[in-house]
Coordinates of C-alpha atoms and ligand atoms in Angstrom, one line a residue:
M1 CA 94.1 91.4 111.0
L2 CA 93.6 95.4 109.3
K3 CA 94.9 96.7 112.1
T4 CA 98.0 95.1 112.4
T5 CA 98.7 95.6 108.7
Q6 CA 97.6 99.4 108.9
L7 CA 99.9 99.9 112.0
S8 CA 102.9 98.2 110.3
Q9 CA 102.4 99.9 107.4
E10 CA 102.4 103.3 108.3
R11 CA 105.9 102.0 110.3
F12 CA 107.3 100.8 107.1
S13 CA 106.5 103.4 104.7
S14 CA 108.6 105.8 107.5
L15 CA 111.6 104.2 107.9
S16 CA 113.9 102.4 105.9
T17 CA 113.1 98.9 107.7
V18 CA 114.9 95.6 107.7
S19 CA 113.6 92.3 106.9
R20 CA 114.4 88.8 106.2
V21 CA 112.1 87.6 104.0
V22 CA 109.9 89.5 101.5
I23 CA 107.5 87.4 99.5
V24 CA 105.9 89.3 96.3
G25 CA 102.6 88.1 95.7
G26 CA 99.6 86.5 98.1
G27 CA 98.2 84.0 96.2
F28 CA 98.5 80.8 97.0
S29 CA 102.0 80.3 96.2
G30 CA 103.1 82.9 98.4
A31 CA 100.8 82.7 101.2
T32 CA 101.8 79.0 101.6
I33 CA 105.4 79.7 101.3
G34 CA 104.8 82.8 104.2
R35 CA 103.0 80.4 106.6
L36 CA 105.2 77.8 106.7
L37 CA 108.4 80.1 107.5
A38 CA 105.8 81.9 109.9
L39 CA 105.3 78.3 111.7
S40 CA 109.0 77.3 111.1
R41 CA 109.7 80.2 113.6
L42 CA 113.2 81.0 111.8
F43 CA 112.3 84.9 111.7
R44 CA 111.0 87.5 114.6
R45 CA 108.0 89.0 114.1
E46 CA 107.4 91.8 111.7
E47 CA 110.8 89.6 109.6
M48 CA 108.1 87.9 107.4
V49 CA 106.2 90.4 104.9
I50 CA 104.0 89.4 101.7
F51 CA 103.0 92.2 99.1
E52 CA 99.8 91.4 97.9
P53 CA 97.1 93.9 96.6
R54 CA 94.4 91.6 97.4
S55 CA 92.5 92.3 100.7
R56 CA 93.0 88.8 101.6
L57 CA 96.1 86.1 101.4
G58 CA 95.6 82.9 99.6
A59 CA 93.3 83.1 97.3
G60 CA 95.3 84.6 94.4
V61 CA 93.5 84.1 90.6
A62 CA 92.5 81.4 90.9
Y63 CA 90.1 81.3 94.0
D64 CA 89.2 85.1 94.6
T65 CA 86.0 85.2 93.6
N66 CA 82.5 85.6 95.0
D67 CA 80.9 83.6 91.6
P68 CA 79.1 80.7 93.5
S69 CA 79.2 78.7 89.6
L70 CA 83.2 78.4 90.0
R71 CA 84.5 75.4 91.3
L72 CA 87.2 73.5 92.3
N73 CA 88.3 71.1 89.3
V74 CA 89.8 69.2 92.3
A75 CA 87.7 67.5 95.1
A76 CA 88.1 68.8 98.4
H77 CA 89.7 65.4 99.6
R78 CA 92.3 65.5 96.8
M79 CA 93.4 69.4 97.1
R80 CA 96.1 68.6 99.9
A81 CA 96.2 72.1 100.7
I82 CA 97.9 72.3 104.4
P83 CA 101.2 70.4 104.7
G84 CA 101.2 67.1 107.1
D85 CA 97.1 67.5 107.0
P86 CA 95.6 66.4 103.6
Q87 CA 92.4 66.4 104.8
R88 CA 92.3 69.6 106.4
F89 CA 90.3 71.5 103.6
A90 CA 87.7 68.5 103.1
R91 CA 87.2 68.3 107.1
W92 CA 86.8 72.4 107.5
F93 CA 84.5 72.2 105.1
C94 CA 81.9 70.0 106.6
E95 CA 82.5 71.4 109.8
T96 CA 81.7 74.7 109.3
G97 CA 78.7 73.7 107.4
R98 CA 79.5 74.4 103.5
S99 CA 78.0 71.2 103.2
G100 CA 74.7 72.3 104.1
R101 CA 75.0 75.5 102.3
D102 CA 76.0 74.5 98.9
P103 CA 74.1 70.8 98.5
E104 CA 75.4 71.0 94.7
A105 CA 79.1 70.6 95.6
G106 CA 78.6 66.5 96.9
T107 CA 78.7 64.6 93.5
K108 CA 79.4 60.6 93.9
G109 CA 80.8 60.4 97.2
A110 CA 83.2 63.8 96.1
I111 CA 83.0 67.4 97.1
Y112 CA 83.3 69.5 94.1
A113 CA 83.3 72.9 96.6
R114 CA 83.4 76.3 95.8
R115 CA 86.5 78.6 94.4
G116 CA 85.3 81.2 96.7
D117 CA 85.0 78.5 99.9
F118 CA 88.4 77.4 99.2
A119 CA 89.1 81.4 99.4
D120 CA 88.0 81.5 102.7
F121 CA 89.6 78.5 103.9
M122 CA 92.7 79.5 103.4
D123 CA 91.9 83.0 104.8
N124 CA 90.8 81.0 108.3
E125 CA 94.8 79.8 108.0
M126 CA 96.5 83.0 107.4
R127 CA 94.5 85.1 109.9
P128 CA 96.3 83.9 112.9
L129 CA 99.8 84.6 111.5
L130 CA 98.7 87.8 110.7
E131 CA 97.4 89.3 114.2
S132 CA 100.5 87.5 115.5
G133 CA 102.2 89.7 113.8
D134 CA 104.1 86.6 112.3
I135 CA 103.2 87.6 108.9
L136 CA 103.0 91.2 108.0
H137 CA 101.1 91.8 104.8
M138 CA 101.6 95.0 102.7
C139 CA 97.9 95.4 101.1
E140 CA 100.3 97.2 98.0
R141 CA 101.6 95.7 94.7
V142 CA 105.2 95.8 94.2
T143 CA 106.6 98.3 91.4
S144 CA 110.3 97.8 91.9
I145 CA 112.9 95.1 93.2
R146 CA 116.2 96.2 93.2
R147 CA 119.6 94.9 94.8
Q148 CA 121.5 97.4 96.8
N149 CA 124.5 96.9 98.7
G150 CA 124.2 93.0 99.0
C151 CA 120.4 93.3 99.8
W152 CA 117.0 93.5 97.9
R153 CA 115.6 96.9 98.4
I154 CA 111.5 96.2 97.6
E155 CA 109.3 99.3 96.7
G156 CA 105.5 99.2 96.9
T157 CA 102.8 101.5 95.2
A158 CA 102.1 103.0 98.8
G159 CA 105.3 104.4 99.0
T160 CA 106.7 101.5 101.7
I161 CA 110.0 101.1 101.1
L162 CA 111.6 97.7 102.4
H163 CA 115.1 95.8 102.3
A164 CA 115.4 92.0 102.7
D165 CA 118.1 88.9 102.5
I166 CA 115.2 87.2 100.3
V167 CA 112.9 88.0 97.7
V168 CA 110.6 85.1 97.0
V169 CA 109.0 86.4 93.4
A170 CA 105.2 84.4 93.3
T171 CA 103.6 86.7 91.3
G172 CA 101.7 83.4 89.3
H173 CA 99.3 84.0 86.5
P174 CA 99.9 86.8 84.4
P175 CA 96.5 88.3 82.3
P176 CA 95.7 86.6 79.0
R177 CA 97.2 88.1 76.1
T178 CA 95.3 89.6 73.4
P179 CA 96.6 87.7 70.3
A180 CA 97.8 89.6 67.2
Q181 CA 95.3 89.6 64.7
F182 CA 93.0 91.6 67.1
A183 CA 95.2 93.7 68.9
S184 CA 95.0 96.4 66.2
G185 CA 91.3 96.1 65.2
L186 CA 89.6 95.0 68.3
Q187 CA 92.1 95.7 71.6
C188 CA 89.7 98.6 72.6
H189 CA 86.3 97.2 70.9
P190 CA 83.4 97.4 74.0
R191 CA 82.2 93.9 73.5
F192 CA 85.5 92.2 72.7
I193 CA 86.4 91.2 76.5
S194 CA 90.1 90.7 77.0
N195 CA 89.7 89.3 80.3
P196 CA 86.9 87.4 81.4
S197 CA 88.3 87.3 85.3
S198 CA 88.2 91.0 85.6
P199 CA 85.2 92.5 87.9
C200 CA 81.9 93.1 85.9
A201 CA 83.4 91.5 82.7
F202 CA 80.2 90.4 81.5
Q203 CA 77.8 93.2 83.1
K204 CA 76.8 94.6 79.7
I205 CA 76.2 91.7 78.2
Q206 CA 72.6 90.9 77.4
Q207 CA 70.8 87.3 77.5
S208 CA 69.9 86.7 74.1
D209 CA 73.8 88.0 72.8
N210 CA 75.6 85.4 70.6
I211 CA 79.0 85.2 72.0
I212 CA 82.5 83.5 70.5
V213 CA 84.8 82.3 73.5
I214 CA 88.7 81.9 72.3
G215 CA 89.6 78.6 73.9
A216 CA 88.0 75.7 75.4
G217 CA 90.0 74.9 78.7
L218 CA 88.8 75.3 82.0
T219 CA 88.6 79.0 81.6
A220 CA 86.3 79.2 78.7
L221 CA 84.4 76.2 81.0
D222 CA 84.5 79.0 83.6
V223 CA 82.7 81.7 81.0
L224 CA 80.3 79.4 80.2
A225 CA 79.3 78.8 84.0
T226 CA 79.0 82.1 84.7
L227 CA 77.1 83.2 82.1
R228 CA 74.5 80.6 82.1
A229 CA 74.1 80.9 86.1
C230 CA 73.6 84.9 85.4
G231 CA 70.6 84.0 82.9
H232 CA 72.4 84.0 80.0
G233 CA 70.6 82.0 77.2
G234 CA 72.1 82.7 74.0
E235 CA 74.2 80.8 71.9
I236 CA 78.0 80.1 72.7
T237 CA 80.6 78.8 70.7
L238 CA 84.2 77.6 72.0
L239 CA 86.8 77.9 69.6
S240 CA 90.3 76.4 70.1
R241 CA 92.7 75.0 67.7
S242 CA 92.0 71.5 68.7
G243 CA 88.6 71.9 70.0
L244 CA 88.9 69.9 72.6
L245 CA 87.7 70.0 75.9
P246 CA 88.3 69.1 79.4
R247 CA 88.3 65.4 80.1
P248 CA 85.6 64.9 83.1
Q249 CA 86.8 63.8 86.8
A250 CA 85.9 60.0 87.7
T251 CA 83.4 59.2 90.1
G252 CA 84.2 57.1 93.1
S253 CA 87.7 56.1 94.7
F254 CA 90.7 54.7 93.1
A255 CA 94.6 55.4 93.3
L256 CA 97.3 53.9 91.9
D257 CA 100.4 52.5 94.2
G258 CA 103.6 53.1 93.4
D259 CA 105.3 54.9 91.0
L260 CA 103.7 54.4 87.7
L261 CA 106.8 54.7 85.1
K262 CA 109.6 52.5 85.8
C263 CA 112.3 54.4 83.7
F264 CA 111.9 58.0 82.3
P265 CA 111.7 58.0 79.0
K266 CA 114.2 60.4 77.4
T267 CA 111.2 61.4 74.1
A268 CA 108.4 62.9 73.9
L269 CA 106.8 60.1 71.7
G270 CA 108.5 57.8 74.3
L271 CA 106.6 59.2 77.3
L272 CA 103.7 59.1 75.2
Q273 CA 104.0 55.4 74.4
Q274 CA 104.6 54.7 78.0
V275 CA 101.2 56.6 78.8
R276 CA 99.1 54.9 76.4
S277 CA 100.6 51.4 77.6
A278 CA 100.1 52.4 81.7
I279 CA 96.3 53.5 80.3
D280 CA 95.4 50.4 78.8
E281 CA 97.0 48.2 82.1
V282 CA 94.5 50.0 84.2
T283 CA 91.5 49.8 82.0
E284 CA 92.0 46.1 81.9
K285 CA 92.5 46.0 85.9
G286 CA 88.9 48.2 85.7
L287 CA 90.6 51.4 86.9
P288 CA 89.4 54.7 85.0
W289 CA 92.1 56.0 83.0
Q290 CA 92.0 59.2 84.9
S291 CA 94.4 57.2 87.9
V292 CA 97.2 57.2 85.8
F293 CA 97.1 61.0 85.4
D294 CA 96.8 61.7 88.9
A295 CA 99.7 59.1 89.8
L296 CA 101.8 60.6 86.5
R297 CA 101.5 63.9 89.0
H298 CA 104.0 62.3 91.7
Q299 CA 106.6 61.6 89.0
G300 CA 106.2 64.6 86.4
Q301 CA 108.7 66.8 88.1
A302 CA 111.2 63.8 87.6
I303 CA 110.1 62.8 84.2
W304 CA 109.9 66.6 82.7
Q305 CA 113.9 66.9 84.3
A306 CA 114.8 63.6 82.7
L307 CA 113.7 65.0 79.4
P308 CA 116.6 66.3 77.5
P309 CA 115.8 70.3 76.3
E310 CA 114.4 68.7 72.7
G311 CA 112.3 66.8 74.2
Q312 CA 110.6 68.9 76.6
R313 CA 110.1 71.5 73.2
R314 CA 108.6 68.5 71.4
F315 CA 106.4 67.6 74.3
L316 CA 105.5 71.3 74.5
R317 CA 104.7 71.5 71.1
H318 CA 102.7 68.3 70.2
L319 CA 101.5 66.7 73.5
C320 CA 100.6 69.6 75.8
R321 CA 97.2 69.9 74.8
W322 CA 96.9 66.6 74.8
F323 CA 98.1 65.9 78.3
E324 CA 96.4 69.1 79.6
I325 CA 93.0 68.2 78.7
H326 CA 93.6 64.9 80.3
R327 CA 95.3 66.0 83.9
F328 CA 93.3 69.1 84.2
R329 CA 89.5 68.0 84.1
M330 CA 86.5 69.5 84.6
P331 CA 84.2 69.0 87.8
P332 CA 81.4 66.6 87.4
Q333 CA 78.9 69.7 87.6
I334 CA 80.7 71.2 84.6
K335 CA 80.6 67.8 82.8
E336 CA 76.7 68.1 83.2
L337 CA 76.2 71.7 82.3
V338 CA 78.4 70.9 79.4
V339 CA 76.2 67.8 78.3
R340 CA 72.9 69.9 79.0
E341 CA 73.8 72.5 76.9
T342 CA 75.0 70.4 74.0
A343 CA 71.6 68.8 73.7
T344 CA 70.2 71.6 73.5
G345 CA 72.0 73.3 70.7
R346 CA 73.1 76.2 72.5
L347 CA 76.6 75.2 72.6
H348 CA 78.8 74.8 70.2
I349 CA 82.6 73.2 70.0
R350 CA 84.8 74.1 67.1
A351 CA 88.2 73.4 66.0
G352 CA 89.8 76.3 64.1
R353 CA 92.2 79.0 63.9
I354 CA 91.0 83.0 64.2
V355 CA 93.3 84.7 61.2
S356 CA 91.6 87.9 61.3
A357 CA 88.9 90.0 63.1
A358 CA 86.6 93.0 62.4
Y359 CA 84.0 94.3 63.2
D360 CA 80.5 96.2 62.1
S361 CA 77.5 98.2 63.8
Q362 CA 75.5 95.0 65.3
H363 CA 78.5 92.2 65.1
I364 CA 82.3 91.3 65.8
L365 CA 83.2 89.3 62.5
I366 CA 86.3 86.5 62.5
D367 CA 87.6 84.3 60.0
I368 CA 88.5 81.1 61.1
A369 CA 90.8 78.4 59.3
T370 CA 89.4 75.5 60.3
A371 CA 91.1 72.1 61.1
P372 CA 91.5 69.8 59.3
H373 CA 91.3 71.6 55.4
R374 CA 92.5 75.0 56.4
S375 CA 89.1 76.2 55.2
I376 CA 88.3 79.8 55.4
E377 CA 85.1 80.1 57.3
Q378 CA 83.4 83.2 58.9
A379 CA 81.6 83.6 61.7
R380 CA 79.7 86.3 63.6
A381 CA 78.5 87.3 67.8
Q382 CA 77.7 90.0 69.2
W383 CA 80.6 89.5 71.6
L384 CA 84.0 87.9 71.6
I385 CA 85.6 86.6 74.8
L386 CA 89.4 85.9 75.2
A387 CA 89.7 83.0 77.5
T388 CA 92.9 81.5 76.8
G389 CA 94.0 81.8 80.2
P390 CA 97.3 83.2 81.3
D391 CA 99.7 84.6 79.1
H392 CA 103.3 82.8 80.9
E393 CA 105.0 83.4 78.4
N394 CA 105.2 87.1 78.9
A395 CA 105.3 86.4 83.0
I396 CA 108.2 89.4 83.3
G397 CA 106.5 91.8 80.9
H398 CA 103.2 92.5 82.6
E399 CA 105.2 93.0 86.2
A400 CA 107.3 96.5 86.3
C401 CA 109.3 95.0 89.2
L402 CA 109.5 91.5 86.9
L403 CA 111.3 93.9 83.9
D404 CA 113.1 96.0 86.3
L405 CA 115.2 92.5 87.6
E406 CA 115.1 91.1 83.8
R407 CA 116.8 94.9 82.8
V408 CA 119.9 94.2 85.1
G409 CA 120.1 91.0 84.0
L410 CA 119.4 89.3 87.1
I411 CA 116.2 87.6 85.8
T412 CA 115.6 85.5 82.4
K413 CA 112.5 84.2 80.7
D414 CA 112.5 80.7 80.5
P415 CA 113.3 79.0 77.4
H416 CA 110.4 77.2 77.0
G417 CA 108.0 80.2 77.4
L418 CA 106.7 79.0 80.4
G419 CA 107.5 81.7 83.2
I420 CA 111.0 82.7 84.9
K421 CA 114.0 81.2 84.6
C422 CA 115.5 79.1 87.8
D423 CA 117.2 76.6 88.9
R424 CA 116.5 73.1 90.7
E425 CA 116.8 74.7 93.9
N426 CA 115.1 77.6 92.9
R427 CA 117.1 80.2 92.7
A428 CA 116.7 82.6 89.7
V429 CA 119.3 82.1 86.5
A430 CA 121.0 85.4 85.9
R431 CA 121.3 86.6 81.8
D432 CA 124.9 85.6 82.6
G433 CA 124.1 82.0 84.0
T434 CA 124.5 82.2 87.3
P435 CA 122.2 81.5 90.3
V436 CA 121.1 84.4 92.3
E437 CA 121.1 84.0 95.3
G438 CA 118.2 85.4 97.7
L439 CA 116.2 85.7 94.7
L440 CA 113.4 82.9 94.9
I441 CA 111.3 81.8 92.2
A442 CA 107.5 80.2 93.5
G443 CA 104.9 78.4 92.0
P444 CA 103.9 78.3 88.5
L445 CA 106.1 80.9 87.2
A446 CA 108.9 78.1 87.8
R447 CA 107.5 75.4 85.5
G448 CA 110.1 75.3 82.7
T449 CA 112.4 74.1 85.4
F450 CA 110.1 71.7 87.3
G451 CA 107.3 70.7 84.6
E452 CA 104.5 69.6 86.8
L453 CA 103.8 72.6 89.0
T454 CA 100.1 74.1 88.5
S455 CA 97.9 72.7 90.9
V456 CA 97.9 72.8 94.9
P457 CA 99.4 69.7 96.0
E458 CA 102.6 70.5 93.8
I459 CA 102.8 73.8 94.7
V460 CA 102.9 72.6 98.3
D461 CA 105.3 70.4 97.6
Q462 CA 107.6 73.1 96.5
A463 CA 106.6 75.3 99.1
E464 CA 108.1 73.0 101.7
K465 CA 111.7 72.9 99.8
I466 CA 112.2 76.4 99.3
V467 CA 111.4 77.2 103.0
E468 CA 113.8 74.3 103.8
R469 CA 115.9 76.4 101.6
I470 CA 115.7 79.5 103.2
R471 CA 116.0 78.3 106.9
Q472 CA 119.7 77.0 105.3
M473 CA 120.2 80.2 104.1
H474 CA 119.4 81.6 107.3
F475 CA 121.6 79.2 109.1
T476 CA 124.7 80.5 106.9
G477 CA 124.4 83.4 108.5
T478 CA 122.6 86.8 106.9
R479 CA 122.6 88.5 110.2
R480 CA 125.1 91.6 109.3
M481 CA 121.5 92.9 107.4
A482 CA 121.0 95.9 109.7
M483 CA 124.5 97.3 109.7
R484 CA 124.6 97.2 106.1
I485 CA 121.5 99.3 106.0
D486 CA 122.6 101.5 108.3
A487 CA 125.8 102.0 106.1
E488 CA 123.7 103.1 103.7
Ligands
LIG501 C1 90.9 79.8 87.3 C2 92.0 78.6 88.0 C3 91.5 77.7 88.9 C4 92.3 76.1 89.4 N1 91.4 75.6 90.2 C5 92.3 74.6 90.4 C6 91.4 73.6 91.6 O1 90.6 73.2 91.4 N2 92.5 72.9 92.1 C7 93.7 72.9 91.9 O2 94.9 72.0 92.5 N3 94.6 74.2 91.4 C8 93.7 74.5 90.5 N4 94.3 75.7 90.0 C9 95.8 76.3 90.0 C10 96.1 76.7 90.9 O3 95.7 76.9 92.2 C11 96.8 78.0 90.6 O4 98.0 78.1 89.8 C12 97.8 78.6 92.3 O5 96.5 78.9 92.6 C13 98.6 79.4 91.9 O6 98.8 80.1 92.7 P1 99.9 81.4 92.7 O7 99.8 82.4 94.1 O8 101.0 81.2 92.0 O9 99.4 82.8 91.6 P2 98.1 83.6 91.7 O10 97.1 83.0 92.2 O11 98.4 84.3 90.4 O12 98.7 84.8 92.8 C14 99.7 85.8 92.5 C15 99.6 86.8 93.1 O13 100.4 87.8 93.4 C16 100.0 89.0 93.1 N5 100.7 89.8 92.5 C17 100.9 89.5 91.2 N6 102.0 90.9 90.9 C18 102.1 91.7 92.0 C19 103.2 92.4 92.6 N7 103.8 93.0 91.6 N8 103.1 92.8 93.9 C20 102.2 92.1 94.3 N9 101.9 91.1 94.3 C21 101.5 90.2 93.1 C22 98.4 88.7 92.3 O14 97.8 89.7 93.3 C23 98.2 87.6 92.9 O15 97.3 87.3 94.1 C24 93.9 76.8 89.2 C25 94.0 78.2 88.9 C26 93.3 79.1 88.5 C27 94.0 79.9 87.3

């Protein structure tokens, strides 16, 4: 694989070459689109390029980890990572002997594999396509995307310049944003960790140090699991506005048949009422409430798109947290850890909002406006870790190449602050409101338009649609490309 990449990279750096499709970002979204395009045989060898600075494709922010304490939040048989073969990951996990090497993965009939194993699985899927040259992996970051003479000019950090008919933006999850109240006082403080997924983030934490984690979602639980696995034994407080933790996965096998909602609500309140009555119905039948949220995801995009913009706004404002803790649940291993830690008194969950932060020689000191009465309480700890998850609202601002596109009006923020605005065919929507041909937005970046678009199965469904769209564009004729470049 490396050989192919290096050879091509040298050639591509010295020539201004034409390729048909460039995918910017080779996390799960970009890799899945690349894989499907390669298998579709729409393009000749070396016409399909993925720019990704990580050494492997398909891992991205979510799965690029060697930390054995980080597990998938979804059972292996529900990952559905490979279109047409939904059980492939679960099968691969057993066939490659991973279940033997990770006996804690299996719990009550389901496997919750390590995230790093899922990255290995994706690597295994991508490798043959890289070796055959059907996909070229440019192991570098894209710094600039420009429209030039009717095609796209893409430039990477290593100096590669490519021209393409189609660009797929799959830059995924941006890093977290430091809240304004810390930005001046703490941003550079050595015991304030603003990105817990950066390598060696926890290296300097001593075993008995007390820690406040900002956030109580799955990212915060990752922090808890990693610290405990490293032998950290001090007190950990998870602090969030709601003080609510993700709910646990249900055990056993269950699935609801057919569509959960017969008609789509027009308001956020209507949605809440329908979901609540569905939960009542299934629990009467002896099924877990989790089955409702699993069934909802099949209709998630249609439900979101049926809500008028005001309904979407109200959902995000009032229901989003409630929805997320039920929809994105913790795996059983993490639930056991939380129960254990709470019982020993080393884990605290607090509801409140940080209003200010300061530090002395020993501690970081924070003022918390506590819910529900908003009285101010003080807390102190040796470390403060930001675990609020990706800063989707500022997805464009984190990437120079996206800022380029925004500056010339070819992309805009999605109005709900969920990513980049696109139409239902995944085309970026320009500042003047028109769709931009040949510039497609993939993965969670497109959530503003589609709603439910975070997890593997939804990303796979979207990838299939994007590939179909590219197929249509391909056949409407873009083969004049080489002539355009020659003329430049
Ligand atoms: C911690 C975590 C755990 C998750 N666990 C699960 C789970 O158990 N089950 C499930 O179904 N879903 C899970 N998800 C959700 C889901 O799998 C992710 O939403 C999905 O991986 C998104 O993939 P992506 O490629 O769009 O984004 P990312 O994973 O963010 O990948 C984007 C890639 O783009 C690259 N990139 C960024 N900028 C540039 C640039 N300028 N040039 C070139 N490359 C660039 C980055 O290096 C990165 O590799 C999880 C998500 C997270 C964050």
